[in-house]
Amino acid sequence: MEIKQEWKDKGYIDEPIPAGFASAEGRKQLADEIRRIAKEKNAVILAHYYTEGAVQDVADFVGDSLALAQKAAKTDADIIVMCGVHFMGETCKILCPTKTVICPDVNATCSLAESCPADRFEAFVKAHPDHKVISYVNTTAATKAWTDVVVTSSNARQIVDSFPKDEKLIFGPDRNLGAYINSITGREMLLWDGACHVHERFSLEKLLALKAEHPEAKVLVHPECKGAIAKVADVVGSTAALLKYSVNSDDKEFLVVTESGILHEMQRQAPEKTFIPVPPEDSLESEACSLDGAHAQMKCCACNECNYMRMLTLEKLYNSLRYEWPTVEVDSAISAKAIKPINRMLDISAKLGL
Ligand code: 13P
Ligand code: SF4
């Protein structure tokens, strides 16, 4: 099938889906059709917890950054469709260079990855030759190429702990995650000055007001949030860790301080519990909620959404599977360097049972 120049310019397939798929019933049929095509093409659909609920529902596997990389490394599918941001697609391609890796919209970048361009990171690393370099997975492949070991929010603490106490370390690009890891490990890692625009937006004032209104609620915080927010947390962890805690604990009510897409899986796994998304600084009470199911009926909200993750729609997923495009490509020289710190992360994680 021909890929139009116009789509190449846009970075996704801008083709309307058949009219029959537009209604509520049609969307169910669209999901069934996506499943059918994926099976026919031996494609695996991987989705991050921050994508819209309909995308999570159609995926073969939904996970956090570590689990998605682990899944990609082990798949025997011919095609990997990564419904996540571009660096996640790059990680799949680096781990599976002979497979077709698709990201339904290649514009789905990440503010953390953008905050750490490879040339500036290279200069920073070269200015500190006596330091080992730890990079958060939210980086481009070119930045990972300047790294000794990659981490995710699921394994950062353990991987930092695996270095001798007197080893000098650089940690990039997330200053909030880096500061949090410094605080719990007693390290003084040198931090790159980057941040996630979604997690930095959370309002401490609104969180404290919600906490006063819901004194029994446990506060679940992603470590990309600012330190003042993490201090109020009952649990700080990756999306998967927050999900696990919320489902397995005896607690019934939660204030969720991470991208609101995670509430979809929290509600699916624990429908009897109450999950309240904490709003960002600049939210309006009247803002519409894009979450589906029971939560949308609460009309609470002003959820904090990642505009990049929300680029991965069911419609784009359908078109990308049909056309097997847009593919994610990584320069072979960069890939040859970046695979080492990624594999080191996967090896350490496997040894630790993560
Ligand atoms: P997790 O690895 O915790 O899923 O986080 C990914 C991410 O992009 C957080 O903003
Ligand atoms: Fe990147 Fe932040 Fe979006 Fe996660 S939430 S993908 S860190 S921009």
Tab-separated table of C-alpha atoms and ligand atoms in Angstrom:
chain	number	residue	atom	x	y	z
A	1	MET	CA	0.000	0.000	0.000
A	2	GLU	CA	1.330	3.411	-0.935
A	3	ILE	CA	2.403	5.763	1.845
A	4	LYS	CA	1.407	9.257	0.769
A	5	GLN	CA	3.973	12.060	0.927
A	6	GLU	CA	1.439	14.063	2.948
A	7	TRP	CA	1.488	11.351	5.661
A	8	LYS	CA	5.276	11.219	5.600
A	9	ASP	CA	5.272	14.963	6.236
A	10	LYS	CA	2.807	14.542	9.088
A	11	GLY	CA	4.413	11.473	10.689
A	12	TYR	CA	1.166	9.511	10.880
A	13	ILE	CA	-1.536	8.223	8.530
A	14	ASP	CA	-4.141	10.926	8.241
A	15	GLU	CA	-6.796	8.749	6.639
A	16	PRO	CA	-10.370	8.729	7.959
A	17	ILE	CA	-11.454	5.377	9.299
A	18	PRO	CA	-14.469	3.750	7.610
A	19	ALA	CA	-17.704	5.543	8.641
A	20	GLY	CA	-19.114	2.401	10.272
A	21	PHE	CA	-16.383	2.536	12.939
A	22	ALA	CA	-17.320	5.990	14.236
A	23	SER	CA	-20.281	5.151	16.527
A	24	ALA	CA	-19.928	3.606	19.993
A	25	GLU	CA	-20.791	0.155	18.592
A	26	GLY	CA	-18.501	0.891	15.630
A	27	ARG	CA	-15.582	1.554	17.973
A	28	LYS	CA	-16.002	-1.920	19.404
A	29	GLN	CA	-15.912	-3.281	15.850
A	30	LEU	CA	-12.827	-1.162	15.168
A	31	ALA	CA	-11.128	-2.750	18.182
A	32	ASP	CA	-12.135	-6.220	16.900
A	33	GLU	CA	-10.758	-5.355	13.466
A	34	ILE	CA	-7.464	-4.199	15.000
A	35	ARG	CA	-7.210	-7.508	16.854
A	36	ARG	CA	-7.988	-9.417	13.639
A	37	ILE	CA	-5.311	-7.598	11.604
A	38	ALA	CA	-2.755	-7.959	14.398
A	39	LYS	CA	-3.353	-11.714	14.494
A	40	GLU	CA	-3.195	-12.033	10.705
A	41	LYS	CA	0.128	-10.151	10.580
A	42	ASN	CA	1.622	-11.742	13.700
A	43	ALA	CA	1.877	-8.293	15.289
A	44	VAL	CA	2.031	-7.638	19.016
A	45	ILE	CA	0.434	-4.433	20.324
A	46	LEU	CA	2.200	-2.964	23.358
A	47	ALA	CA	0.694	0.015	25.186
A	48	HIS	CA	1.770	2.245	28.051
A	49	TYR	CA	-0.598	2.985	30.950
A	50	TYR	CA	-0.818	6.639	29.879
A	51	THR	CA	-2.497	5.943	26.540
A	52	GLU	CA	-6.249	6.344	26.180
A	53	GLY	CA	-8.376	3.555	27.642
A	54	ALA	CA	-9.535	2.231	24.258
A	55	VAL	CA	-5.907	1.724	23.182
A	56	GLN	CA	-5.031	-0.058	26.439
A	57	ASP	CA	-8.083	-2.315	25.988
A	58	VAL	CA	-7.057	-3.440	22.493
A	59	ALA	CA	-3.390	-4.050	23.357
A	60	ASP	CA	-1.834	-7.482	23.919
A	61	PHE	CA	0.129	-6.069	26.809
A	62	VAL	CA	-0.065	-2.868	28.878
A	63	GLY	CA	2.824	-1.956	31.130
A	64	ASP	CA	5.332	0.517	32.504
A	65	SER	CA	8.537	1.391	30.633
A	66	LEU	CA	10.521	-1.518	32.077
A	67	ALA	CA	7.840	-4.123	31.405
A	68	LEU	CA	7.330	-2.858	27.841
A	69	ALA	CA	11.067	-3.153	27.095
A	70	GLN	CA	11.166	-6.625	28.680
A	71	LYS	CA	8.147	-7.703	26.627
A	72	ALA	CA	9.655	-6.382	23.381
A	73	ALA	CA	12.952	-8.164	24.064
A	74	LYS	CA	11.169	-11.517	24.347
A	75	THR	CA	8.454	-11.325	21.688
A	76	ASP	CA	8.367	-13.706	18.741
A	77	ALA	CA	5.949	-11.455	16.811
A	78	ASP	CA	7.086	-10.172	13.393
A	79	ILE	CA	5.736	-6.670	14.018
A	80	ILE	CA	5.823	-4.682	17.263
A	81	VAL	CA	3.297	-1.862	17.481
A	82	MET	CA	4.381	0.450	20.269
A	83	CYS	CA	1.491	2.550	21.549
A	84	GLY	CA	3.736	4.737	23.610
A	85	VAL	CA	6.071	7.627	22.985
A	86	HIS	CA	8.844	7.543	20.395
A	87	PHE	CA	11.725	6.616	22.720
A	88	MET	CA	9.772	3.477	23.673
A	89	GLY	CA	9.590	2.567	19.980
A	90	GLU	CA	13.336	3.201	19.658
A	91	THR	CA	14.029	0.867	22.574
A	92	CYS	CA	11.972	-1.861	20.827
A	93	LYS	CA	13.864	-1.319	17.561
A	94	ILE	CA	17.259	-1.432	19.294
A	95	LEU	CA	16.302	-4.663	21.058
A	96	CYS	CA	14.702	-6.199	17.930
A	97	PRO	CA	16.579	-4.740	14.931
A	98	THR	CA	15.215	-7.275	12.423
A	99	LYS	CA	11.567	-6.713	13.339
A	100	THR	CA	9.234	-4.060	11.999
A	101	VAL	CA	8.561	-1.608	14.830
A	102	ILE	CA	5.637	0.757	14.377
A	103	CYS	CA	4.695	3.827	16.396
A	104	PRO	CA	1.240	5.004	15.193
A	105	ASP	CA	2.312	8.666	15.440
A	106	VAL	CA	6.043	9.369	15.355
A	107	ASN	CA	5.435	12.900	16.681
A	108	ALA	CA	4.718	11.371	20.076
A	109	THR	CA	7.887	12.580	21.707
A	110	CYS	CA	8.595	13.167	25.421
A	111	SER	CA	9.578	16.401	27.133
A	112	LEU	CA	12.205	14.583	29.187
A	113	ALA	CA	13.817	13.070	26.092
A	114	GLU	CA	13.650	16.481	24.395
A	115	SER	CA	15.313	18.139	27.397
A	116	CYS	CA	18.488	16.126	26.865
A	117	PRO	CA	19.812	16.448	23.286
A	118	ALA	CA	22.614	13.964	22.537
A	119	ASP	CA	25.223	16.597	21.597
A	120	ARG	CA	24.768	18.522	24.853
A	121	PHE	CA	24.724	15.311	26.884
A	122	GLU	CA	27.913	14.159	25.155
A	123	ALA	CA	29.630	17.425	26.150
A	124	PHE	CA	28.383	17.038	29.756
A	125	VAL	CA	29.632	13.437	29.934
A	126	LYS	CA	33.010	14.386	28.427
A	127	ALA	CA	33.352	17.221	30.953
A	128	HIS	CA	33.134	14.616	33.767
A	129	PRO	CA	35.372	11.744	32.603
A	130	ASP	CA	35.639	10.263	36.112
A	131	HIS	CA	31.844	9.729	36.349
A	132	LYS	CA	29.765	6.699	35.338
A	133	VAL	CA	26.654	7.680	33.405
A	134	ILE	CA	23.122	6.599	34.267
A	135	SER	CA	20.298	7.585	31.912
A	136	TYR	CA	16.593	7.364	32.504
A	137	VAL	CA	14.929	5.354	29.734
A	138	ASN	CA	13.070	8.566	28.737
A	139	THR	CA	15.915	9.585	26.410
A	140	THR	CA	16.549	9.285	22.687
A	141	ALA	CA	18.681	6.422	21.379
A	142	ALA	CA	21.415	8.965	20.549
A	143	THR	CA	21.537	10.106	24.188
A	144	LYS	CA	21.518	6.505	25.450
A	145	ALA	CA	24.617	5.975	23.314
A	146	TRP	CA	26.523	8.158	25.862
A	147	THR	CA	25.343	6.091	28.793
A	148	ASP	CA	26.770	3.249	30.918
A	149	VAL	CA	23.425	1.954	32.125
A	150	VAL	CA	19.788	2.809	31.460
A	151	VAL	CA	17.203	2.824	34.266
A	152	THR	CA	13.438	3.167	34.545
A	153	SER	CA	11.474	4.358	37.549
A	154	SER	CA	10.954	0.657	38.410
A	155	ASN	CA	14.629	-0.164	38.852
A	156	ALA	CA	16.492	3.165	39.282
A	157	ARG	CA	17.094	2.711	43.001
A	158	GLN	CA	18.423	-0.843	42.668
A	159	ILE	CA	20.648	-0.009	39.692
A	160	VAL	CA	22.105	3.052	41.422
A	161	ASP	CA	22.723	0.857	44.489
A	162	SER	CA	24.610	-1.629	42.281
A	163	PHE	CA	27.442	0.916	41.882
A	164	PRO	CA	30.082	1.136	44.638
A	165	LYS	CA	29.231	3.848	47.192
A	166	ASP	CA	32.283	5.944	46.213
A	167	GLU	CA	31.626	5.769	42.448
A	168	LYS	CA	30.925	9.210	40.966
A	169	LEU	CA	27.673	9.172	39.000
A	170	ILE	CA	25.905	11.331	36.454
A	171	PHE	CA	22.127	10.931	36.325
A	172	GLY	CA	20.095	12.324	33.454
A	173	PRO	CA	17.813	13.738	32.332
A	174	ASP	CA	15.150	13.923	35.077
A	175	ARG	CA	16.234	16.216	37.923
A	176	ASN	CA	13.200	15.167	40.020
A	177	LEU	CA	13.747	11.421	39.730
A	178	GLY	CA	17.497	11.991	40.218
A	179	ALA	CA	16.935	14.095	43.357
A	180	TYR	CA	14.498	11.504	44.708
A	181	ILE	CA	17.020	8.680	44.153
A	182	ASN	CA	19.741	10.811	45.774
A	183	SER	CA	17.452	11.326	48.791
A	184	ILE	CA	16.724	7.616	49.315
A	185	THR	CA	20.212	6.290	48.555
A	186	GLY	CA	22.291	9.027	50.220
A	187	ARG	CA	24.156	9.591	46.933
A	188	GLU	CA	25.150	12.909	45.436
A	189	MET	CA	24.710	12.087	41.769
A	190	LEU	CA	25.333	14.922	39.376
A	191	LEU	CA	21.941	15.718	37.854
A	192	TRP	CA	21.037	16.817	34.350
A	193	ASP	CA	18.548	19.685	34.514
A	194	GLY	CA	15.559	18.137	32.720
A	195	ALA	CA	11.961	17.491	33.719
A	196	CYS	CA	8.641	16.103	32.526
A	197	HIS	CA	6.214	18.921	31.755
A	198	VAL	CA	3.265	16.743	32.852
A	199	HIS	CA	4.581	15.694	36.258
A	200	GLU	CA	5.996	19.138	37.033
A	201	ARG	CA	2.490	20.618	36.597
A	202	PHE	CA	0.944	18.944	39.646
A	203	SER	CA	-0.301	21.381	42.225
A	204	LEU	CA	0.842	20.865	45.832
A	205	GLU	CA	-1.906	23.202	47.001
A	206	LYS	CA	-4.624	21.196	45.243
A	207	LEU	CA	-3.120	17.926	46.466
A	208	LEU	CA	-3.159	19.175	50.084
A	209	ALA	CA	-6.749	20.410	49.706
A	210	LEU	CA	-7.804	16.987	48.353
A	211	LYS	CA	-5.915	15.270	51.161
A	212	ALA	CA	-7.828	17.351	53.729
A	213	GLU	CA	-11.101	16.400	52.012
A	214	HIS	CA	-10.143	12.695	51.854
A	215	PRO	CA	-8.103	12.027	55.014
A	216	GLU	CA	-8.237	8.241	54.524
A	217	ALA	CA	-6.935	8.367	50.944
A	218	LYS	CA	-3.397	7.144	50.220
A	219	VAL	CA	-1.274	9.476	48.098
A	220	LEU	CA	0.360	7.708	45.129
A	221	VAL	CA	3.137	9.707	43.460
A	222	HIS	CA	5.314	9.096	40.391
A	223	PRO	CA	8.966	10.046	41.079
A	224	GLU	CA	9.000	12.465	38.122
A	225	CYS	CA	6.986	14.839	40.347
A	226	LYS	CA	8.715	17.659	42.208
A	227	GLY	CA	10.267	16.865	45.618
A	228	ALA	CA	7.615	18.843	47.543
A	229	ILE	CA	4.938	16.533	46.092
A	230	ALA	CA	6.958	13.359	46.747
A	231	LYS	CA	7.318	14.414	50.421
A	232	VAL	CA	3.515	14.167	50.847
A	233	ALA	CA	3.364	10.693	49.249
A	234	ASP	CA	2.425	7.450	50.967
A	235	VAL	CA	3.902	5.568	47.992
A	236	VAL	CA	6.420	6.794	45.400
A	237	GLY	CA	6.886	4.501	42.424
A	238	SER	CA	6.623	3.697	38.750
A	239	THR	CA	3.206	3.401	37.131
A	240	ALA	CA	3.325	-0.377	37.637
A	241	ALA	CA	4.338	-0.003	41.299
A	242	LEU	CA	1.522	2.488	41.999
A	243	LEU	CA	-0.969	0.209	40.256
A	244	LYS	CA	0.218	-2.835	42.207
A	245	TYR	CA	-0.002	-1.027	45.526
A	246	SER	CA	-3.473	0.323	44.820
A	247	VAL	CA	-4.823	-3.094	43.821
A	248	ASN	CA	-3.140	-5.193	46.542
A	249	SER	CA	-3.388	-2.939	49.593
A	250	ASP	CA	-6.399	-2.877	51.918
A	251	ASP	CA	-6.802	0.848	51.303
A	252	LYS	CA	-9.966	1.907	49.546
A	253	GLU	CA	-9.278	5.435	48.336
A	254	PHE	CA	-6.316	6.935	46.491
A	255	LEU	CA	-5.122	10.337	45.339
A	256	VAL	CA	-3.242	9.604	42.130
A	257	VAL	CA	-0.392	11.970	41.275
A	258	THR	CA	0.687	10.809	37.857
A	259	GLU	CA	-0.699	10.952	34.327
A	260	SER	CA	-4.404	10.159	34.565
A	261	GLY	CA	-4.349	7.333	31.978
A	262	ILE	CA	-3.223	4.962	34.752
A	263	LEU	CA	-6.653	5.297	36.380
A	264	HIS	CA	-8.134	3.208	33.572
A	265	GLU	CA	-6.198	0.095	34.653
A	266	MET	CA	-6.543	0.919	38.363
A	267	GLN	CA	-10.325	1.054	38.003
A	268	ARG	CA	-10.357	-2.067	35.820
A	269	GLN	CA	-8.392	-4.089	38.381
A	270	ALA	CA	-10.056	-2.638	41.489
A	271	PRO	CA	-13.531	-1.425	40.464
A	272	GLU	CA	-14.700	-1.259	44.094
A	273	LYS	CA	-12.014	1.307	45.037
A	274	THR	CA	-11.990	5.078	44.525
A	275	PHE	CA	-9.215	6.714	42.509
A	276	ILE	CA	-9.057	10.491	42.463
A	277	PRO	CA	-6.776	12.114	39.874
A	278	VAL	CA	-4.896	15.068	41.363
A	279	PRO	CA	-5.168	18.089	39.052
A	280	PRO	CA	-2.358	20.222	37.693
A	281	GLU	CA	-1.732	23.875	38.699
A	282	ASP	CA	-3.541	25.384	35.752
A	283	SER	CA	-6.616	23.151	35.588
A	284	LEU	CA	-10.174	24.448	35.473
A	285	GLU	CA	-12.969	22.739	37.376
A	286	SER	CA	-15.032	22.812	34.189
A	287	GLU	CA	-12.452	21.010	32.039
A	288	ALA	CA	-13.892	17.855	30.455
A	289	CYS	CA	-12.566	14.504	31.570
A	290	SER	CA	-11.357	12.109	28.902
A	291	LEU	CA	-11.407	9.098	31.202
A	292	ASP	CA	-14.122	6.615	30.464
A	293	GLY	CA	-16.364	4.475	32.645
A	294	ALA	CA	-17.265	5.317	36.215
A	295	HIS	CA	-14.647	8.011	36.496
A	296	ALA	CA	-16.077	10.149	33.687
A	297	GLN	CA	-19.404	10.126	35.485
A	298	MET	CA	-17.753	11.699	38.541
A	299	LYS	CA	-17.234	14.836	36.411
A	300	CYS	CA	-14.529	15.783	38.891
A	301	CYS	CA	-11.933	16.849	36.885
A	302	ALA	CA	-9.189	18.331	35.213
A	303	CYS	CA	-6.983	15.351	34.674
A	304	ASN	CA	-3.310	15.813	33.976
A	305	GLU	CA	-2.712	14.184	30.595
A	306	CYS	CA	0.463	13.731	28.553
A	307	ASN	CA	-0.316	15.332	25.206
A	308	TYR	CA	2.283	13.066	23.573
A	309	MET	CA	0.839	9.802	24.897
A	310	ARG	CA	-2.633	10.949	23.846
A	311	MET	CA	-1.463	11.172	20.209
A	312	LEU	CA	-1.717	7.362	20.074
A	313	THR	CA	-5.377	6.942	19.176
A	314	LEU	CA	-7.312	3.834	18.197
A	315	GLU	CA	-7.785	5.318	14.701
A	316	LYS	CA	-4.053	5.868	14.157
A	317	LEU	CA	-3.339	2.396	15.540
A	318	TYR	CA	-5.776	0.862	13.034
A	319	ASN	CA	-4.244	2.700	10.069
A	320	SER	CA	-0.670	2.037	11.133
A	321	LEU	CA	-1.336	-1.704	11.375
A	322	ARG	CA	-2.963	-1.800	7.943
A	323	TYR	CA	-0.129	0.110	6.254
A	324	GLU	CA	2.669	-1.171	8.583
A	325	TRP	CA	3.805	2.428	8.892
A	326	PRO	CA	5.138	4.695	10.395
A	327	THR	CA	8.087	2.550	11.335
A	328	VAL	CA	10.679	3.475	13.942
A	329	GLU	CA	14.250	3.404	12.642
A	330	VAL	CA	17.478	3.793	14.607
A	331	ASP	CA	20.851	4.515	13.003
A	332	SER	CA	22.912	1.310	13.203
A	333	ALA	CA	25.996	3.007	14.742
A	334	ILE	CA	23.837	4.608	17.463
A	335	SER	CA	21.978	1.345	17.987
A	336	ALA	CA	25.252	-0.562	18.440
A	337	LYS	CA	26.183	1.803	21.301
A	338	ALA	CA	22.731	2.191	22.863
A	339	ILE	CA	22.062	-1.564	23.079
A	340	LYS	CA	24.809	-1.969	25.710
A	341	PRO	CA	23.306	0.192	28.489
A	342	ILE	CA	19.818	-1.117	27.697
A	343	ASN	CA	20.953	-4.737	27.955
A	344	ARG	CA	22.855	-3.920	31.126
A	345	MET	CA	19.597	-2.634	32.621
A	346	LEU	CA	17.699	-5.739	31.516
A	347	ASP	CA	20.418	-8.053	32.888
A	348	ILE	CA	20.537	-6.329	36.292
A	349	SER	CA	16.733	-6.270	36.455
A	350	ALA	CA	16.541	-9.989	35.629
A	351	LYS	CA	19.108	-10.815	38.345
A	352	LEU	CA	17.104	-8.770	40.858
A	353	GLY	CA	13.851	-10.383	39.775
A	354	LEU	CA	12.409	-7.054	38.608
B	1	13P	P1	6.838	4.409	34.018
B	1	13P	O1	8.072	3.705	33.606
B	1	13P	O2	6.684	4.543	35.475
B	1	13P	O3	5.637	3.796	33.373
B	1	13P	O4	6.933	5.923	33.518
B	1	13P	C1	7.009	6.279	32.176
B	1	13P	C2	6.817	7.695	31.972
B	1	13P	O5	6.922	8.224	30.891
B	1	13P	C3	6.485	8.490	33.122
B	1	13P	O6	6.154	9.764	32.738
B	2	SF4	FE1	7.458	11.985	28.735
B	2	SF4	FE2	6.219	13.139	30.766
B	2	SF4	FE3	4.795	12.176	28.759
B	2	SF4	FE4	6.043	10.497	30.461
B	2	SF4	S1	4.380	11.891	30.929
B	2	SF4	S2	6.024	10.364	28.245
B	2	SF4	S3	7.909	11.669	30.905
B	2	SF4	S4	6.265	13.859	28.647
